Structures are given as structure tokens and as C-alpha cells.
Amino acid sequence: MESTFKGFGQKAIPFLKALDFHQSREWFLENRDLFETELRDPLGDLVDTLTLRFAEAGLGLRGDRKKSLFRINRDVRFARDKRPYNRHLSAILSPDGTKMEQGVFYVHIGLEGCFAGVAWWQPEAALLLAIRRSIETWPERFRAMVKALNKNGLELDTEGAMKRTPRGFEHVIDKDLAAAIRNRHFVVRHVIDPAGIHGPELVEELVDFTLRAKPLLDWGRAIEGKTAKN
């Protein structure tokens, strides 16, 4: 049953701080009710509410209060860091409501910061190549997208970009195009003030951000050959 987002609990961030300090299954189980009421359930409400609002706005992004949330537990099987719990809770809304699609909305509430993103994140090799070929072949489309994002107060994030131009694109000499082709993902971010997570106004903030990021969604979907679905 869908619930309207009213805000995260006042103890949401303090809970994460305490969990990060204890990093104990016993402590987590003793305080699980606090986790659910202050963090997990409100995030589920946020996913439900954004799904409705994104549909109304024609953004083609949706989620599920169970399937869209990432686990608070860390996968430590192959990690040097064996701490069992994350320092954040997060969720993803995508074209088909799963975590497997590209062109997604992501929200992150954590000790390292609160933020949202719209992204083509680490696309598989074939899609990444198609994106790079599109930048090379139709630079005017890429530049129009970047210009639209800039007009909306957003910039493509360059974090994690390759230091060298990938093989097959060495002939691209325009600095902006070469820099874009070195990207491993295409993402814009919005910083959320932690003080602003406790009220329903967060929904409007995130809808506004995602509408401003729509040029990136539309550009990537055109490359994929897909259209928005609601």
C-alpha cells in the first residue's frame, strides 16, 4: 500500500552514527525498530511518493518500496573492510522499477552526505561504446544536452573519468568531446541539506532536480533507442 512521504525521523542520522560506531549485529537487532521507523519506512514512503510524482511529470522513472531500497548490510565477501553495515541508506528508481536498468534516479541518505543523482552509471560495454560513438558522431546533440543542463544549474560529474582517451577515439581533438568520451558514467548530482530530510518538502526538491536533469535522461534514452514509460 502506497504511503505519502512525511519526512525521515529526527533520529535517522543519529541512528546511522550509532550504527557506524557499534558495527554490531546484536546492536542492530536491538535497535531494528528505530531503523525501520526513522529510516527504512520513510525511504519506502519516499519511493512511493516519487513514483507517483515522476509519473505525473512524465519522467519515466518508478520504484517499489521493497525492491528499490538497497540493503543496510554490506557485502563483505570480497572486501578488505569487514564492517557489516553501511553508513547510509539509499534507493533507486528506474524505467522498469528494477535495479538493472540505466537512466536512473538515486537518493542517498548517509553520514558522508545526503544527495540525489540522475545517472547512466557504469553502463555495460556495448551501451558505453554507443554513448561514446554518439558524442563523436553527433556532437551537437551532446553539447545541446550539456547546455540545457547548465541552464538548469547542473553539470556532468567527471569523477572516475579515464586519464587517457579510450582506444578508437584518439582522433577526437575537441577538448569538451574528448573529456566526455573519457567518462565512465554520465551523472548529475544534487546535494541535499541533511536538515531538510525531515519534512515532506523534500519531495518537491527532488522532483525539481529530476526535471532539471531530464535533458540527460532524454539524451541517453535516444541513444538506447528507448522511450520513457510510466
Tab-separated table of C-alpha atoms in Angstrom:
chain	number	residue	atom	x	y	z
A	1	MET	CA	0.000	0.000	0.000
A	2	GLU	CA	1.444	3.348	-1.031
A	3	SER	CA	2.156	5.870	1.719
A	4	THR	CA	2.802	9.577	1.435
A	5	PHE	CA	6.268	10.716	2.438
A	6	LYS	CA	6.216	12.848	5.578
A	7	GLY	CA	9.960	13.031	6.194
A	8	PHE	CA	12.715	10.986	7.746
A	9	GLY	CA	12.737	10.703	11.524
A	10	GLN	CA	14.710	13.138	13.644
A	11	LYS	CA	16.833	10.190	14.808
A	12	ALA	CA	17.697	8.997	11.275
A	13	ILE	CA	21.223	10.435	11.148
A	14	PRO	CA	21.941	9.787	14.859
A	15	PHE	CA	20.949	6.155	14.261
A	16	LEU	CA	23.446	5.864	11.403
A	17	LYS	CA	26.158	7.408	13.593
A	18	ALA	CA	25.461	4.928	16.374
A	19	LEU	CA	25.334	2.001	13.954
A	20	ASP	CA	28.632	3.068	12.434
A	21	PHE	CA	30.160	3.227	15.917
A	22	HIS	CA	28.940	-0.189	17.039
A	23	GLN	CA	29.009	-2.095	13.710
A	24	SER	CA	27.388	-4.960	15.593
A	25	ARG	CA	24.592	-7.294	14.548
A	26	GLU	CA	23.489	-7.543	18.160
A	27	TRP	CA	23.226	-3.751	18.457
A	28	PHE	CA	21.386	-3.508	15.146
A	29	LEU	CA	18.822	-6.152	16.130
A	30	GLU	CA	18.249	-4.426	19.463
A	31	ASN	CA	17.580	-1.158	17.617
A	32	ARG	CA	15.882	-2.504	14.499
A	33	ASP	CA	12.575	-0.806	15.313
A	34	LEU	CA	14.350	2.549	15.323
A	35	PHE	CA	15.933	1.765	11.949
A	36	GLU	CA	12.579	0.870	10.457
A	37	THR	CA	10.592	3.840	11.771
A	38	GLU	CA	13.263	6.536	11.313
A	39	LEU	CA	14.901	5.398	8.058
A	40	ARG	CA	13.629	2.364	6.167
A	41	ASP	CA	9.897	3.019	6.212
A	42	PRO	CA	10.262	6.742	5.374
A	43	LEU	CA	12.549	5.849	2.460
A	44	GLY	CA	9.916	3.417	1.241
A	45	ASP	CA	7.334	6.205	1.514
A	46	LEU	CA	9.657	8.490	-0.454
A	47	VAL	CA	9.977	5.903	-3.235
A	48	ASP	CA	6.185	5.501	-3.381
A	49	THR	CA	5.590	9.249	-3.459
A	50	LEU	CA	8.278	9.952	-6.059
A	51	THR	CA	6.927	7.147	-8.252
A	52	LEU	CA	3.578	8.927	-8.387
A	53	ARG	CA	5.091	12.363	-8.909
A	54	PHE	CA	7.537	11.167	-11.565
A	55	ALA	CA	4.653	9.527	-13.435
A	56	GLU	CA	2.658	12.760	-13.336
A	57	ALA	CA	5.701	14.617	-14.694
A	58	GLY	CA	6.280	12.078	-17.486
A	59	LEU	CA	9.781	11.267	-16.275
A	60	GLY	CA	9.559	7.531	-16.892
A	61	LEU	CA	11.020	6.541	-13.518
A	62	ARG	CA	9.409	4.314	-10.932
A	63	GLY	CA	10.203	2.204	-7.916
A	64	ASP	CA	8.950	-0.218	-5.329
A	65	ARG	CA	9.256	0.317	-1.588
A	66	LYS	CA	10.807	-3.138	-1.189
A	67	LYS	CA	12.766	-3.770	-4.380
A	68	SER	CA	14.122	-0.223	-4.848
A	69	LEU	CA	15.869	0.074	-1.485
A	70	PHE	CA	19.463	-1.049	-1.080
A	71	ARG	CA	20.270	-3.125	1.987
A	72	ILE	CA	21.852	-1.540	5.029
A	73	ASN	CA	24.037	-4.660	5.251
A	74	ARG	CA	27.335	-4.578	3.380
A	75	ASP	CA	28.505	-7.391	1.128
A	76	VAL	CA	31.862	-8.161	2.729
A	77	ARG	CA	32.634	-11.444	0.967
A	78	PHE	CA	35.420	-9.970	-1.171
A	79	ALA	CA	36.055	-6.746	0.753
A	80	ARG	CA	39.020	-5.894	2.936
A	81	ASP	CA	36.707	-3.738	5.046
A	82	LYS	CA	34.673	-6.279	7.019
A	83	ARG	CA	32.347	-3.832	8.754
A	84	PRO	CA	28.883	-5.388	8.367
A	85	TYR	CA	26.798	-2.222	7.935
A	86	ASN	CA	26.745	0.692	5.528
A	87	ARG	CA	26.975	4.277	6.728
A	88	HIS	CA	23.981	5.204	4.577
A	89	LEU	CA	20.644	4.024	3.227
A	90	SER	CA	19.771	4.507	-0.427
A	91	ALA	CA	17.241	3.703	-3.132
A	92	ILE	CA	16.940	3.752	-6.909
A	93	LEU	CA	14.062	4.491	-9.280
A	94	SER	CA	14.420	3.301	-12.857
A	95	PRO	CA	12.461	2.956	-16.117
A	96	ASP	CA	11.212	-0.537	-15.227
A	97	GLY	CA	11.369	-0.280	-11.426
A	98	THR	CA	14.349	-2.640	-11.087
A	99	LYS	CA	18.000	-2.012	-10.271
A	100	MET	CA	19.105	-3.443	-13.630
A	101	GLU	CA	18.168	-0.564	-15.968
A	102	GLN	CA	20.146	2.541	-16.916
A	103	GLY	CA	18.964	6.141	-16.858
A	104	VAL	CA	18.023	6.159	-13.176
A	105	PHE	CA	17.278	8.362	-10.181
A	106	TYR	CA	19.241	7.616	-6.995
A	107	VAL	CA	18.804	9.028	-3.493
A	108	HIS	CA	21.347	8.629	-0.691
A	109	ILE	CA	20.896	9.461	2.997
A	110	GLY	CA	24.111	8.964	4.929
A	111	LEU	CA	26.921	10.129	7.146
A	112	GLU	CA	29.107	11.003	4.160
A	113	GLY	CA	26.347	13.282	2.918
A	114	CYS	CA	22.838	13.335	1.567
A	115	PHE	CA	22.363	13.682	-2.177
A	116	ALA	CA	20.407	12.639	-5.233
A	117	GLY	CA	21.634	11.774	-8.695
A	118	VAL	CA	20.341	11.110	-12.178
A	119	ALA	CA	22.700	8.816	-13.984
A	120	TRP	CA	23.835	6.417	-16.616
A	121	TRP	CA	26.074	4.694	-14.095
A	122	GLN	CA	28.797	2.292	-15.242
A	123	PRO	CA	26.842	1.233	-18.330
A	124	GLU	CA	27.784	-2.109	-19.836
A	125	ALA	CA	30.420	-2.077	-22.559
A	126	ALA	CA	28.030	-2.016	-25.529
A	127	LEU	CA	25.990	0.898	-24.186
A	128	LEU	CA	29.065	2.835	-23.090
A	129	LEU	CA	30.511	2.425	-26.589
A	130	ALA	CA	27.211	3.610	-28.105
A	131	ILE	CA	27.272	6.686	-25.850
A	132	ARG	CA	30.840	7.487	-26.853
A	133	ARG	CA	30.053	6.965	-30.539
A	134	SER	CA	27.088	9.312	-30.190
A	135	ILE	CA	29.290	12.029	-28.675
A	136	GLU	CA	31.750	11.567	-31.550
A	137	THR	CA	29.146	11.379	-34.344
A	138	TRP	CA	26.532	13.875	-33.132
A	139	PRO	CA	28.496	16.374	-31.020
A	140	GLU	CA	25.786	18.994	-31.443
A	141	ARG	CA	23.311	16.756	-29.581
A	142	PHE	CA	25.747	16.220	-26.738
A	143	ARG	CA	26.555	19.919	-26.494
A	144	ALA	CA	22.873	20.851	-26.563
A	145	MET	CA	22.256	18.461	-23.669
A	146	VAL	CA	25.150	19.908	-21.659
A	147	LYS	CA	23.954	23.446	-22.389
A	148	ALA	CA	20.444	22.557	-21.216
A	149	LEU	CA	21.813	21.042	-18.003
A	150	ASN	CA	23.970	24.105	-17.379
A	151	LYS	CA	20.966	26.366	-17.932
A	152	ASN	CA	19.186	24.302	-15.274
A	153	GLY	CA	22.077	24.724	-12.835
A	154	LEU	CA	23.564	21.254	-13.316
A	155	GLU	CA	26.900	19.926	-14.574
A	156	LEU	CA	28.053	16.480	-15.624
A	157	ASP	CA	30.184	14.880	-12.930
A	158	THR	CA	33.685	13.916	-14.104
A	159	GLU	CA	34.591	11.756	-11.100
A	160	GLY	CA	36.180	8.455	-12.104
A	161	ALA	CA	36.934	9.512	-15.681
A	162	MET	CA	39.722	7.779	-17.579
A	163	LYS	CA	43.040	9.619	-17.703
A	164	ARG	CA	43.550	8.723	-21.356
A	165	THR	CA	41.165	8.738	-24.290
A	166	PRO	CA	39.928	5.170	-24.929
A	167	ARG	CA	41.218	3.299	-27.945
A	168	GLY	CA	39.398	4.160	-31.150
A	169	PHE	CA	38.670	7.755	-30.141
A	170	GLU	CA	42.166	9.228	-30.265
A	171	HIS	CA	41.182	11.312	-33.286
A	172	VAL	CA	38.623	13.298	-31.268
A	173	ILE	CA	40.503	16.530	-30.594
A	174	ASP	CA	37.779	18.873	-29.317
A	175	LYS	CA	38.547	19.186	-25.613
A	176	ASP	CA	34.960	19.003	-24.399
A	177	LEU	CA	34.176	15.941	-26.518
A	178	ALA	CA	37.393	14.130	-25.624
A	179	ALA	CA	36.774	14.804	-21.927
A	180	ALA	CA	33.233	13.440	-22.206
A	181	ILE	CA	34.388	10.313	-24.026
A	182	ARG	CA	36.763	9.598	-21.130
A	183	ASN	CA	33.824	9.423	-18.715
A	184	ARG	CA	32.912	6.011	-17.352
A	185	HIS	CA	29.467	7.249	-16.351
A	186	PHE	CA	27.244	10.224	-17.057
A	187	VAL	CA	25.703	11.682	-13.939
A	188	VAL	CA	24.414	14.913	-12.418
A	189	ARG	CA	24.068	15.342	-8.665
A	190	HIS	CA	22.047	17.404	-6.232
A	191	VAL	CA	23.261	17.954	-2.676
A	192	ILE	CA	20.532	17.602	-0.041
A	193	ASP	CA	20.841	19.598	3.170
A	194	PRO	CA	20.642	16.978	5.979
A	195	ALA	CA	18.471	19.412	7.920
A	196	GLY	CA	15.915	19.228	5.114
A	197	ILE	CA	15.263	15.486	5.129
A	198	HIS	CA	12.710	15.566	7.927
A	199	GLY	CA	9.764	17.070	6.068
A	200	PRO	CA	7.588	16.401	3.010
A	201	GLU	CA	9.160	19.370	1.212
A	202	LEU	CA	11.992	17.020	0.213
A	203	VAL	CA	9.686	15.542	-2.433
A	204	GLU	CA	9.332	18.868	-4.255
A	205	GLU	CA	13.081	19.399	-4.061
A	206	LEU	CA	13.775	16.017	-5.662
A	207	VAL	CA	11.099	16.354	-8.340
A	208	ASP	CA	12.505	19.770	-9.279
A	209	PHE	CA	16.027	18.337	-9.502
A	210	THR	CA	14.916	15.419	-11.671
A	211	LEU	CA	13.020	17.696	-14.036
A	212	ARG	CA	16.138	19.837	-14.373
A	213	ALA	CA	18.116	16.661	-15.118
A	214	LYS	CA	15.659	15.486	-17.793
A	215	PRO	CA	17.925	16.554	-20.698
A	216	LEU	CA	20.405	13.878	-19.580
A	217	LEU	CA	17.659	11.248	-19.388
A	218	ASP	CA	16.300	12.152	-22.820
A	219	TRP	CA	19.761	12.170	-24.414
A	220	GLY	CA	20.653	8.747	-23.053
A	221	ARG	CA	17.294	7.248	-23.943
A	222	ALA	CA	17.661	8.444	-27.528
A	223	ILE	CA	20.990	6.618	-27.706
A	224	GLU	CA	19.442	3.498	-26.202
A	225	GLY	CA	16.515	3.764	-28.587
A	226	LYS	CA	14.049	3.674	-25.721
A	227	THR	CA	11.236	5.985	-24.706
A	228	ALA	CA	10.028	6.892	-21.240
A	229	LYS	CA	7.469	4.544	-19.702
A	230	ASN	CA	5.100	5.362	-16.869
